[in-house]
Coordinates of C-alpha atoms in Angstrom, one line a residue:
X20 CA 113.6 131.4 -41.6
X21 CA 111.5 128.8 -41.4
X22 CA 109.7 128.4 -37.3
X23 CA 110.0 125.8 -35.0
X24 CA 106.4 125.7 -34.7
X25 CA 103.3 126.2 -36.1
X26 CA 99.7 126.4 -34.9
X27 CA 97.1 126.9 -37.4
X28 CA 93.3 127.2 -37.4
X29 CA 92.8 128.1 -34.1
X30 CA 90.5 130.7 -32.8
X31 CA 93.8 133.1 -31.7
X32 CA 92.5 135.2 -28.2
X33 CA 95.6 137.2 -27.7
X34 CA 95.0 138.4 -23.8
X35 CA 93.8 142.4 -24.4
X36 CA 90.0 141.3 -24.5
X37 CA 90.0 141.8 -28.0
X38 CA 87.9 139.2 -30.1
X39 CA 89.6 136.6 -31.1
X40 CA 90.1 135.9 -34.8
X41 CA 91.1 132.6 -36.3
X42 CA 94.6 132.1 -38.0
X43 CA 97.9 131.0 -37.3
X44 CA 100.4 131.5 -34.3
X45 CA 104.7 131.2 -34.9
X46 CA 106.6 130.1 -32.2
X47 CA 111.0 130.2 -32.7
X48 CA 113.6 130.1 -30.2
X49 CA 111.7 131.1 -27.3
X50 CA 109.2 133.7 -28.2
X51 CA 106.6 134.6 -30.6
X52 CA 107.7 135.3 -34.1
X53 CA 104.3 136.2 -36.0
X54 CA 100.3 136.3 -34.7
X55 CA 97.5 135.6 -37.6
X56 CA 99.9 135.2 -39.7
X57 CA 99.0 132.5 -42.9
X58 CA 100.2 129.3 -43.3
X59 CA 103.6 128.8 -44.4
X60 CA 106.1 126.1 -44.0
X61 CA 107.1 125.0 -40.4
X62 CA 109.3 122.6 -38.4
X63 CA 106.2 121.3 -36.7
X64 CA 102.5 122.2 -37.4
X65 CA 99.7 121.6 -35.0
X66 CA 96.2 122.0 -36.1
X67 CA 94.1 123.9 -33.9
X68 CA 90.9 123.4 -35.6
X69 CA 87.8 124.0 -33.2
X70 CA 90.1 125.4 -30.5
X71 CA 91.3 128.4 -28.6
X72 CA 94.8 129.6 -28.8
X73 CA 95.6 132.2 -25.4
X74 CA 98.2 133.6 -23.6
X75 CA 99.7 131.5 -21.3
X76 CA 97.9 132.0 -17.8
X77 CA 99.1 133.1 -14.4
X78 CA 97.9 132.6 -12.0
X79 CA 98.4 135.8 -9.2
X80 CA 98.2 133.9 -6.2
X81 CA 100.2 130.6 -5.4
X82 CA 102.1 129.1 -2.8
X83 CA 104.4 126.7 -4.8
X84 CA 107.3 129.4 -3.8
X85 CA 109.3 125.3 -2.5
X86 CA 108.2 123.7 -4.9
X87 CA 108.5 125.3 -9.1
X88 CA 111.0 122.8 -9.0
X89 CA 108.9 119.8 -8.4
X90 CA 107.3 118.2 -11.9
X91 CA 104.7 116.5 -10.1
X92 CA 103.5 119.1 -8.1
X93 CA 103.6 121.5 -10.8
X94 CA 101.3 119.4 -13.7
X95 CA 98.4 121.0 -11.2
X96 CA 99.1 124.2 -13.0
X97 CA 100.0 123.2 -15.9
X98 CA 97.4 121.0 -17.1
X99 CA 94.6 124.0 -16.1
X100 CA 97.2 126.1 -18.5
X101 CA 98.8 128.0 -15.9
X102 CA 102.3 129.1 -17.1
X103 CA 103.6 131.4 -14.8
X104 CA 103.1 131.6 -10.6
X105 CA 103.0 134.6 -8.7
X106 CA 104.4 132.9 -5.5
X107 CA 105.8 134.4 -2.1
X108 CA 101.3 135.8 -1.2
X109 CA 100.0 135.9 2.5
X110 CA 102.9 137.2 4.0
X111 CA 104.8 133.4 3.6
X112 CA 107.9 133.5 1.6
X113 CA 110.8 131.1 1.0
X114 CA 113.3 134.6 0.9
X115 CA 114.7 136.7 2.9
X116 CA 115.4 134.0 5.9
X117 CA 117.8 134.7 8.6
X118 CA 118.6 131.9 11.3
X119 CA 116.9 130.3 13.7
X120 CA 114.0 132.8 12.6
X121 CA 113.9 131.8 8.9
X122 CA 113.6 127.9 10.4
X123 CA 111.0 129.0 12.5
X124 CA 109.0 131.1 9.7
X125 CA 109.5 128.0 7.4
X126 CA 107.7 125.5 10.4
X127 CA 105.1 127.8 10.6
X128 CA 104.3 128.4 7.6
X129 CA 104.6 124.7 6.5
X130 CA 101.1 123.8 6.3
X131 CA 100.8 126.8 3.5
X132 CA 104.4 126.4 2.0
X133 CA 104.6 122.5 2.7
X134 CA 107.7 121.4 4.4
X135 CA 110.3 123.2 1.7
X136 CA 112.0 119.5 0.9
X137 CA 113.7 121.5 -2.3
X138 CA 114.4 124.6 0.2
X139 CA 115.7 125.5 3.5
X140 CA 114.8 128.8 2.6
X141 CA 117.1 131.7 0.9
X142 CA 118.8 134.3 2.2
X143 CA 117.7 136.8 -0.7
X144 CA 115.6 136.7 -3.8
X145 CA 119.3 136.6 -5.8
X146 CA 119.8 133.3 -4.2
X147 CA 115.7 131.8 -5.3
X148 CA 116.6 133.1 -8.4
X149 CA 119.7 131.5 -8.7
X150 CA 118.5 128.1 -7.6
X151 CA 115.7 128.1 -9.9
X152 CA 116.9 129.9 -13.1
X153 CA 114.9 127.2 -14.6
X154 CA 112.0 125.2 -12.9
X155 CA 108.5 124.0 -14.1
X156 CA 106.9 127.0 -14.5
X157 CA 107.7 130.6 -14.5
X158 CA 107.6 132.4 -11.2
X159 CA 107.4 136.1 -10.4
X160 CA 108.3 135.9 -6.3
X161 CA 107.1 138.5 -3.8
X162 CA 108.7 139.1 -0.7
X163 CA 106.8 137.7 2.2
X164 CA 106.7 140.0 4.9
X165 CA 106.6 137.2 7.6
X166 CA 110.3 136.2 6.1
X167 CA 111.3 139.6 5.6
X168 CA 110.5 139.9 9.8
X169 CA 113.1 137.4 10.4
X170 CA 116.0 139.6 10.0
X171 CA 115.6 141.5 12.9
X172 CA 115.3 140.5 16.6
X173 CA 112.2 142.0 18.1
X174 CA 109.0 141.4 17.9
X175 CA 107.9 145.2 17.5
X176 CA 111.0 146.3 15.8
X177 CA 112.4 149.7 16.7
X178 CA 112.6 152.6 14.5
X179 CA 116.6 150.9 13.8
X180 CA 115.1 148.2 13.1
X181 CA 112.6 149.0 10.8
X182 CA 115.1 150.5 8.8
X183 CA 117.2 147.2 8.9
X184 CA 114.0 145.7 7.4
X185 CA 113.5 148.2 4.6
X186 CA 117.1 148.2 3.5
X187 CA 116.7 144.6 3.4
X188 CA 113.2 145.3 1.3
X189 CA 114.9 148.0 -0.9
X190 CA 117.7 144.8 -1.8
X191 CA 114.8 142.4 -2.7
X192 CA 113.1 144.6 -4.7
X193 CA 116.3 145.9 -6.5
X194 CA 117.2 142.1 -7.2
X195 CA 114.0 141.6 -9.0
X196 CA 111.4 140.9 -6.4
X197 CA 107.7 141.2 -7.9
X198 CA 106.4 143.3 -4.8
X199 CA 105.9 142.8 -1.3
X200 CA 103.3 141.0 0.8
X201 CA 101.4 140.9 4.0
X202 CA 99.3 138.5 5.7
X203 CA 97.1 140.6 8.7
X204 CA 95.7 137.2 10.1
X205 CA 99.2 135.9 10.6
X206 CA 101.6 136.4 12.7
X207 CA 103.5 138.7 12.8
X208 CA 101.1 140.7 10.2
X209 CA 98.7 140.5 12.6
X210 CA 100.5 142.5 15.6
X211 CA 102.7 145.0 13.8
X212 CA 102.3 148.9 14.0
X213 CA 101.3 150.5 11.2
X214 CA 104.7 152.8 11.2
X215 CA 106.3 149.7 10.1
X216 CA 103.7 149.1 7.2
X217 CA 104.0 152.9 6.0
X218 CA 108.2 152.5 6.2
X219 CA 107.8 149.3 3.9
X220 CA 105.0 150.8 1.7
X221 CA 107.0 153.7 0.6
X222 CA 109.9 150.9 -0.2
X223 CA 107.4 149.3 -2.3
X224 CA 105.9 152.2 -3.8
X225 CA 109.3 154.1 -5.0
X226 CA 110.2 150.7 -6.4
X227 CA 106.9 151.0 -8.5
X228 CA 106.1 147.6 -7.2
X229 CA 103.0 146.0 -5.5
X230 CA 101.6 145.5 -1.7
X231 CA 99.1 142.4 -1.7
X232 CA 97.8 142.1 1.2
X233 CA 95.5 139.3 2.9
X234 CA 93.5 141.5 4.7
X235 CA 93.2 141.7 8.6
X236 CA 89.4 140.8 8.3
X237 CA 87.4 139.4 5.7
X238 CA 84.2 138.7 7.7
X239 CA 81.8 141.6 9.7
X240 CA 85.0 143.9 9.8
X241 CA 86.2 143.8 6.3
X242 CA 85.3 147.3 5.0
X243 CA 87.0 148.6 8.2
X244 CA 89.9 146.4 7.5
X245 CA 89.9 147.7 3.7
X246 CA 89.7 150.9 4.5
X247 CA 93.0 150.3 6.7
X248 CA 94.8 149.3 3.6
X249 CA 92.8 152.4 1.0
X250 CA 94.2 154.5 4.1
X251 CA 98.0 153.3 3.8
X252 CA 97.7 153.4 -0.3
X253 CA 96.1 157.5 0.5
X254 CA 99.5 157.9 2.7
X255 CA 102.2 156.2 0.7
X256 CA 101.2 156.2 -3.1
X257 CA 101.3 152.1 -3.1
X258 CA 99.6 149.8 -5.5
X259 CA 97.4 147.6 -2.7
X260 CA 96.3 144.4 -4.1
X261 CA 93.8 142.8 -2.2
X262 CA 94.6 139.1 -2.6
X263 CA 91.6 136.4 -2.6
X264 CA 89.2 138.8 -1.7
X265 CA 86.1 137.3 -0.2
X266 CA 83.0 137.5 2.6
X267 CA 84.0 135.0 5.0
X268 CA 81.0 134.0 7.9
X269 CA 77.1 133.7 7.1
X270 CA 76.7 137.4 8.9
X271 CA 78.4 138.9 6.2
X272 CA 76.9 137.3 2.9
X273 CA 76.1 139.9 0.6
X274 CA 78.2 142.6 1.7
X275 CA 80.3 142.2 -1.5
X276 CA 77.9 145.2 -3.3
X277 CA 79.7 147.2 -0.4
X278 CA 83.0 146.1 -0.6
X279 CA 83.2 146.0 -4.6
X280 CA 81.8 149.8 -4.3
X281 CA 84.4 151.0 -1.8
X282 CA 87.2 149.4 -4.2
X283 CA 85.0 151.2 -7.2
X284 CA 85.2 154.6 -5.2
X285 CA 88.5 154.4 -3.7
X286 CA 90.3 153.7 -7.2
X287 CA 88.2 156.1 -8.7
X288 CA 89.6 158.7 -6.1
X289 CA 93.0 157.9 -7.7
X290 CA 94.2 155.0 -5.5
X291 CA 96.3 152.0 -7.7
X292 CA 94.5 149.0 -6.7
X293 CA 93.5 145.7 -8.2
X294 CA 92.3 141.9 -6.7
X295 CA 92.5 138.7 -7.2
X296 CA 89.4 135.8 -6.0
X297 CA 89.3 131.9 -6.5
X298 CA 86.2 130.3 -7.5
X299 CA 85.3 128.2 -4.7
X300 CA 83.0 129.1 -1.4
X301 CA 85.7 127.4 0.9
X302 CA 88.9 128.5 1.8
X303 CA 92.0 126.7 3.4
X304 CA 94.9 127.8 5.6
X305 CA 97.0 126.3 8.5
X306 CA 95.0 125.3 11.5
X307 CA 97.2 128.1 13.2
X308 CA 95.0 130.6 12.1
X309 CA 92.0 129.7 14.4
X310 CA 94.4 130.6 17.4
X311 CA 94.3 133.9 18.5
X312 CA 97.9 135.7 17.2
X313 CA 99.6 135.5 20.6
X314 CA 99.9 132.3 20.7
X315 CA 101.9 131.8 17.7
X316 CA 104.2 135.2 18.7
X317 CA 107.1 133.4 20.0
X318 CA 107.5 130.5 17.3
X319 CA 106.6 127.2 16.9
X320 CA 108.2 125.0 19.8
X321 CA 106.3 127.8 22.5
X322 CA 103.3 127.4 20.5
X323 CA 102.9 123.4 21.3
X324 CA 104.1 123.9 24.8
X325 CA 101.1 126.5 25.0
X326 CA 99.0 124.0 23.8
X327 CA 99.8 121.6 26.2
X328 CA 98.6 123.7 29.0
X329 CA 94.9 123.3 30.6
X330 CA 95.5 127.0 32.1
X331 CA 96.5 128.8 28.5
X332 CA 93.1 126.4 26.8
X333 CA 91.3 127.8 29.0
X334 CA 92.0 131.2 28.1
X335 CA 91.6 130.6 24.6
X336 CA 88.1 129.2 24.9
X337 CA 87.4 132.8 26.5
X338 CA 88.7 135.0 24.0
X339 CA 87.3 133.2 21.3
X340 CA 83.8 133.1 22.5
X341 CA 84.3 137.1 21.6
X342 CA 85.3 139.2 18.8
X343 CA 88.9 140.0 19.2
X344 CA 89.7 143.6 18.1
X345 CA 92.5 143.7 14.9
X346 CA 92.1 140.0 14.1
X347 CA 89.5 137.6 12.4
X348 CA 88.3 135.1 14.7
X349 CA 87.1 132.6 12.2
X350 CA 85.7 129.8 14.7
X351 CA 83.2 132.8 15.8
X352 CA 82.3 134.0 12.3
X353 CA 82.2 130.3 10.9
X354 CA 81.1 128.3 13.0
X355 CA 83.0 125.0 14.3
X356 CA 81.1 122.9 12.2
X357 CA 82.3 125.0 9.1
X358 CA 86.0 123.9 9.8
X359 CA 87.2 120.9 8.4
X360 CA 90.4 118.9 9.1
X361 CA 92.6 118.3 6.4
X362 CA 94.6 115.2 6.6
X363 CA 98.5 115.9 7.1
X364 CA 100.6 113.5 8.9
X365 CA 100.6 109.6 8.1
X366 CA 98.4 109.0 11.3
X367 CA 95.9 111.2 9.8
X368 CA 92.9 109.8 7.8
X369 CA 90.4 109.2 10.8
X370 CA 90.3 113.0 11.2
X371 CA 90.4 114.2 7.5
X372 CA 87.1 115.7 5.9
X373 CA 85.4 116.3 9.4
X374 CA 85.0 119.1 10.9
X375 CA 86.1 120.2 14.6
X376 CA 83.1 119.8 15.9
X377 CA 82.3 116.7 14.8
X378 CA 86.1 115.2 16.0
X379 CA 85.4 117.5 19.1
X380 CA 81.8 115.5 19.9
X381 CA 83.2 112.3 19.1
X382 CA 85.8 112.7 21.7
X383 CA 83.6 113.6 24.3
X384 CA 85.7 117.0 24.7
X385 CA 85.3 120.9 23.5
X386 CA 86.3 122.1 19.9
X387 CA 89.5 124.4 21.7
X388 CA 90.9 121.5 23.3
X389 CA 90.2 119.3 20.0
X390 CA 92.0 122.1 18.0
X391 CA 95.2 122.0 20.1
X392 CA 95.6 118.4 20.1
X393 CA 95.5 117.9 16.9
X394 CA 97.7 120.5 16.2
X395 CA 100.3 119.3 18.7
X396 CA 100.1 115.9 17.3
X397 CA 100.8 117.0 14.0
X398 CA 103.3 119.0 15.5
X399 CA 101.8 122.4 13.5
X400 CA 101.3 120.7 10.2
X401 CA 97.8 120.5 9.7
X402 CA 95.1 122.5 7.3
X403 CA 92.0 123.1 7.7
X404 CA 89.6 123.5 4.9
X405 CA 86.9 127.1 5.7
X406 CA 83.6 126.9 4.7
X407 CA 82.3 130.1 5.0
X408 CA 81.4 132.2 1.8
X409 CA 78.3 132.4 -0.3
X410 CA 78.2 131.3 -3.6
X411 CA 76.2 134.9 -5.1
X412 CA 79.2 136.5 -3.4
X413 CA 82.3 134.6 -5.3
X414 CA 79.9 134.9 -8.2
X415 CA 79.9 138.9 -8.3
X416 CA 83.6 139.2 -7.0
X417 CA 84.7 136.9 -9.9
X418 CA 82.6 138.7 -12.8
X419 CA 84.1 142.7 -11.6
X420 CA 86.3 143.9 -14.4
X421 CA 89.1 144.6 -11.7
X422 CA 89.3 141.1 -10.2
X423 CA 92.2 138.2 -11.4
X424 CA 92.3 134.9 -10.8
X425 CA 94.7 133.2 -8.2
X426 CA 94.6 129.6 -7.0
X427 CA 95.8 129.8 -3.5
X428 CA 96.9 126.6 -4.5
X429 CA 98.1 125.3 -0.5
X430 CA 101.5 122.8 -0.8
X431 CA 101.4 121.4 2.7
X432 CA 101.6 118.0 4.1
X433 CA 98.2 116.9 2.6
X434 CA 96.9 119.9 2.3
X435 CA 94.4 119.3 -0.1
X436 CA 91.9 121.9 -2.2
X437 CA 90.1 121.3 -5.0
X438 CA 91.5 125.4 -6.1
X439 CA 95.4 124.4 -6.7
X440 CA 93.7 122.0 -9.5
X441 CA 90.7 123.3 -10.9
X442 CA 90.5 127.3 -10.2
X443 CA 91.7 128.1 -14.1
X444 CA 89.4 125.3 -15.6
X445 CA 86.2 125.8 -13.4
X446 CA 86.5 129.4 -13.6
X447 CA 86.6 129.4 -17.4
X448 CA 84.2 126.6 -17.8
X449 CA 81.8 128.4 -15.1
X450 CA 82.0 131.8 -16.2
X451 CA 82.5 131.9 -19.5
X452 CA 81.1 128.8 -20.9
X453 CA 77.7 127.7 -18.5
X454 CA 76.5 131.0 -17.0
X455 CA 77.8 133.2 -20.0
X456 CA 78.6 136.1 -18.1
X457 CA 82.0 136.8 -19.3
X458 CA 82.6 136.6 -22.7
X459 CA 85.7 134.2 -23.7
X460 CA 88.0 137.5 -24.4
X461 CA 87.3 139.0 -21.1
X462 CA 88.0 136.1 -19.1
X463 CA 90.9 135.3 -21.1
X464 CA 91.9 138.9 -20.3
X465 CA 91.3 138.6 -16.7
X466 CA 94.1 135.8 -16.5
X467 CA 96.7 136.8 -18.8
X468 CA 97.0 140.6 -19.9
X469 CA 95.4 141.9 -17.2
X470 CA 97.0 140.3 -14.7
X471 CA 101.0 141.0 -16.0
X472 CA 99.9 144.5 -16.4
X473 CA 99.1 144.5 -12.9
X474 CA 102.3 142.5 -11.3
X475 CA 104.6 144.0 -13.8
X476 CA 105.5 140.9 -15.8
X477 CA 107.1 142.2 -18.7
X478 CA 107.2 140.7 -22.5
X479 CA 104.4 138.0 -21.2
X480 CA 100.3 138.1 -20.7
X481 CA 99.7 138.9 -24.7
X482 CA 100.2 136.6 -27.7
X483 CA 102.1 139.7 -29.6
X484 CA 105.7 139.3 -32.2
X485 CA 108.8 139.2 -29.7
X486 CA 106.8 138.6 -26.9
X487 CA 107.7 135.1 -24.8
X488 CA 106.1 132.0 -26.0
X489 CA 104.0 130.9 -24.0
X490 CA 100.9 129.8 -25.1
X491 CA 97.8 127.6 -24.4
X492 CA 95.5 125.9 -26.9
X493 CA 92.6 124.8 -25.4
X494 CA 88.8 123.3 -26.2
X495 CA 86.2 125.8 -24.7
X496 CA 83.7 123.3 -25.1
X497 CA 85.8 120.8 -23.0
X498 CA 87.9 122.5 -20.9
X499 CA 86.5 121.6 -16.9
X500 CA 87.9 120.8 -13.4
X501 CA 87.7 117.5 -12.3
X502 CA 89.0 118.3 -8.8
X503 CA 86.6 118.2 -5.8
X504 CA 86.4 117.7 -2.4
X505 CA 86.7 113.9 -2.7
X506 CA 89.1 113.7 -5.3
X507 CA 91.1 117.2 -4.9
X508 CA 94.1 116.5 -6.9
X509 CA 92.4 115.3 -9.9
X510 CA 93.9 117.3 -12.9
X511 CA 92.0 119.4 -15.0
X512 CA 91.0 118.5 -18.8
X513 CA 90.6 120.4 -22.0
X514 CA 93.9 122.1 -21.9
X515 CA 95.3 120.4 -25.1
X516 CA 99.0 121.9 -25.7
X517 CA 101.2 124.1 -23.4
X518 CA 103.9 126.1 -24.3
X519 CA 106.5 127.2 -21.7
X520 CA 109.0 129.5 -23.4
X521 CA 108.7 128.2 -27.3
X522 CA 109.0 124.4 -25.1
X523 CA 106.3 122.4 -25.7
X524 CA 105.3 120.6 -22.0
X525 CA 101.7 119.4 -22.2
X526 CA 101.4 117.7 -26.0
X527 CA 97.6 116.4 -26.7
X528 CA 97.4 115.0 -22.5
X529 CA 101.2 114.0 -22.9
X530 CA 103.4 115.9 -20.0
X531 CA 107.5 116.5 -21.1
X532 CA 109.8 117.0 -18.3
X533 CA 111.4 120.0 -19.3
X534 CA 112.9 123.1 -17.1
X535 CA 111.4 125.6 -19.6
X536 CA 109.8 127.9 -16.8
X537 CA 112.2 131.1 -15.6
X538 CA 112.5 132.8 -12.2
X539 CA 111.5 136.1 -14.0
X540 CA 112.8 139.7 -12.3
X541 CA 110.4 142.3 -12.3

């Protein structure tokens, strides 16, 4: 039978780390029907001549859980090449929601999962799934454990409750969820016992699934906050992933050699573990996360009324002139000046690109009271962009065997990063390309085979017969980010085709409209 498409002369990297040899790729009906095959009659040839035919990529860590659906939105991934999203990270999810609690976990998290104009939120992964059996891209969705919190009423649950919540788990998981997440800065990852991590772990683990985890710390306390995790994995058997790992604050630069060690050590002790990194020395997140967890405890509305309060600012301003015990307090580690506005209302320009202190100084006023009323008057919707990390240690963390590549692409109200564009096509062009430290094969490997091995994505990762089709032919000698700091949504180039499920969406810089991506069930 003669095949839909196909692509000949390329240089074909099929996602083990194998070098890649040149010949020619069949796609029919969806999947891949022949790899280095010769060239034989087809429905529609492409000539790949001086370019690299991959796996499509996937990238491990998103937050587009609201928004697969959106076209727009999702031409960020894939015009880097990014065909499938591992969505649902940092404890933020879009499923399991309950009530006025789901609402709530939804407002909060809006500055990371934007303001979910495509979803009020699920009441189980059956129900994302259903609603977006075909989007943009494909999506493997963990359960977030912040939305999984919502279906109880307490905010330390009781032994009951904990089992309401791992029953509820147990369902997610069973209905195809790709794992299970938790995000230790946030609330309510940031005040829960661990008896309510080991109950959920052990979910997790007899499902065969994985834990990623934003860890508690990631500045002078982070191998004490990794070792938390290594000590949960020791108890319950789970697979901890340790999302967007990183050395956040000047004091701890160079402490990756430690940490990468510990990861070394612990997996060689028999631990399942992996990690994921962005290439960028700045991070983002909601402005929330400068506030010590309390505040945020009892939702959003008590939050701006605590911000409205001279006597509660006060109190603030004293607890974060200190190191808070169980939580990062990145205005300490940081430094004012190293945390930036992000533009997110309409009113919002004059205060986008500087930093607190600088808004703070302007004003006449101190950086606490600066922080709460911005965040009032963008009612809990604003980012802030983190500069904190050192670029020797993104450079080691990127370049060990274990780590993937995730975006942390942010989809709030202007939430704006330079990552959600470029992390695919500066990481390639960076690593692989300029400094030469990975070879095309490994990095290819890094972002495709290795990482569905890891998340479990079945039939998807390799360029092998019968596996799904999609692919990405791109120029190594072109491929680059465009996006910056001044222009952050600027899309990537090199990437010449992408195939989504034998669908061809990106033609030669032409983008199709088509629903080709799959909610996949792990």
């Amino acid at each position: 039978m003669i095949p839909e498409y196909q692509i000949r002369n390329a240089v074909i990297v099929d996602g083990s780390g194998s070098p890649g040899k040149k010949g020619c790729l069949d796609l029919n009906n969806g999947i891949i029907e022949a790899v280095g095959c010769r060239e034989h009659p087809a429905q529609h040839v492409i000539d790949a001549e001086g370019m690299i035919a991959a796996p499509g990529f996937i990238d491990v860590h998103t937050h587009a859980d609201a928004y697969v659906g959106d076209f727009e939105c999702m031409k960020s991934f894939l015009s880097q090449g990014v065909t499938t999203c591992v969505t649902g990270n940092c404890g933020f999810s879009v499923f399991p929601l309950k009530g006025r609690a789901g609402k709530e976990h939804l407002r909060y998290g809006a500055p990371v999962l934007g303001e979910a104009r495509h979803s009020a939120g699920y009441k189980s992964f059956q129900e994302f799934a259903r609603q977006n059996r075909s989007a943009f891209v494909n999506v493997a969705a963990l359960t977030g454990h912040g939305a999984l919190r919502t279906n109880v009423e307490s905010r330390f649950p009781n032994p009951w409750e904990i089992e309401q919540m791992a029953r509820k788990l147990e369902e997610q998981l069973e209905e195809g969820a790709a794992g299970l997440s938790l995000g230790l800065i946030y609330y309510p990852g940031s005040v829960t016992k661990r008896e309510e991590f080991v109950k959920l772990s052990r979910i997790v683990q007899k499902h065969g699934k994985v834990l990623a985890v934003h860890l508690r710390d990631e500045g002078l306390r982070i191998c004490d906050s990794m070792e938390e995790m290594l000590s949960l994995a020791q108890e319950t058997g789970v697979h901890i992933h340790f999302s967007h790992h990183k050395l956040m604050g000047v004091k701890s630069w160079g402490w990756s050699e430690k940490t990468l060690e510990l990861f070394r050590q612990a997996k060689k002790g028999g631990l399942e573990l992996s990690l994921d990194a962005y290439p960028y020395t700045s991070g983002a997140s909601t402005a929330a996360v400068l506030l010590p967890p309390w505040v945020c405890a009892d939702g959003m509305e008590k939050t701006m009324e605590r911000l409205k309060s001279r006597r509660i600012l006060e109190k603030i301003k004293k607890e974060l002139r200190q190191d808070i015990e169980g939580w990062e307090n990145l205005s300490r580690s940081c430094g004012w000046a190293n945390l930036v506005a992000v533009k997110a209302g309409p009113d919002g320009r004059e205060i986008s690109g500087k930093s607190i202190k600088e808004l703070a100084g302007a004003d006449g006023c101190g950086e606490v009271e600066k922080l709460a009323e911005l965040i009032v008057r963008e009612k809990g919707k604003l980012c802030v962009a983190i500069h904190g990390m050192s670029q020797e240690d993104v450079d080691r963390i990127i370049q060990f065997p274990d780590t993937l590549i995730g975006s942390d692409g942010l989809f709030g109200p202007g939430a704006a990063h330079p990552r959600r564009y470029g992390a695919f096509a500066k990481f390639l062009r960076r690593y692989a390309a300029e400094k030469k430290v990975l070879t095309l094969e490994e990095a290819v490997h890094k972002i495709t085979g290795l990482a569905a091995e890891t998340f479990g994505i079945r039939e998807r990762g390799f360029l092998r017969p019968g596996y799904a089709a999609d692919v990405v032919i791109f120029d190594q000698k072109k491929i680059s980010d465009r996006s910056d700091y001044q222009r952050p949504e600027a899309l990537a180039e090199g990437v010449k085709y992408v195939f989504l499920n034998g669908q061809i969406v990106l033609d030669n810089g032409t983008f199709f409209c088509k629903r080709a991506g799959r909610t996949l069930h792990i």
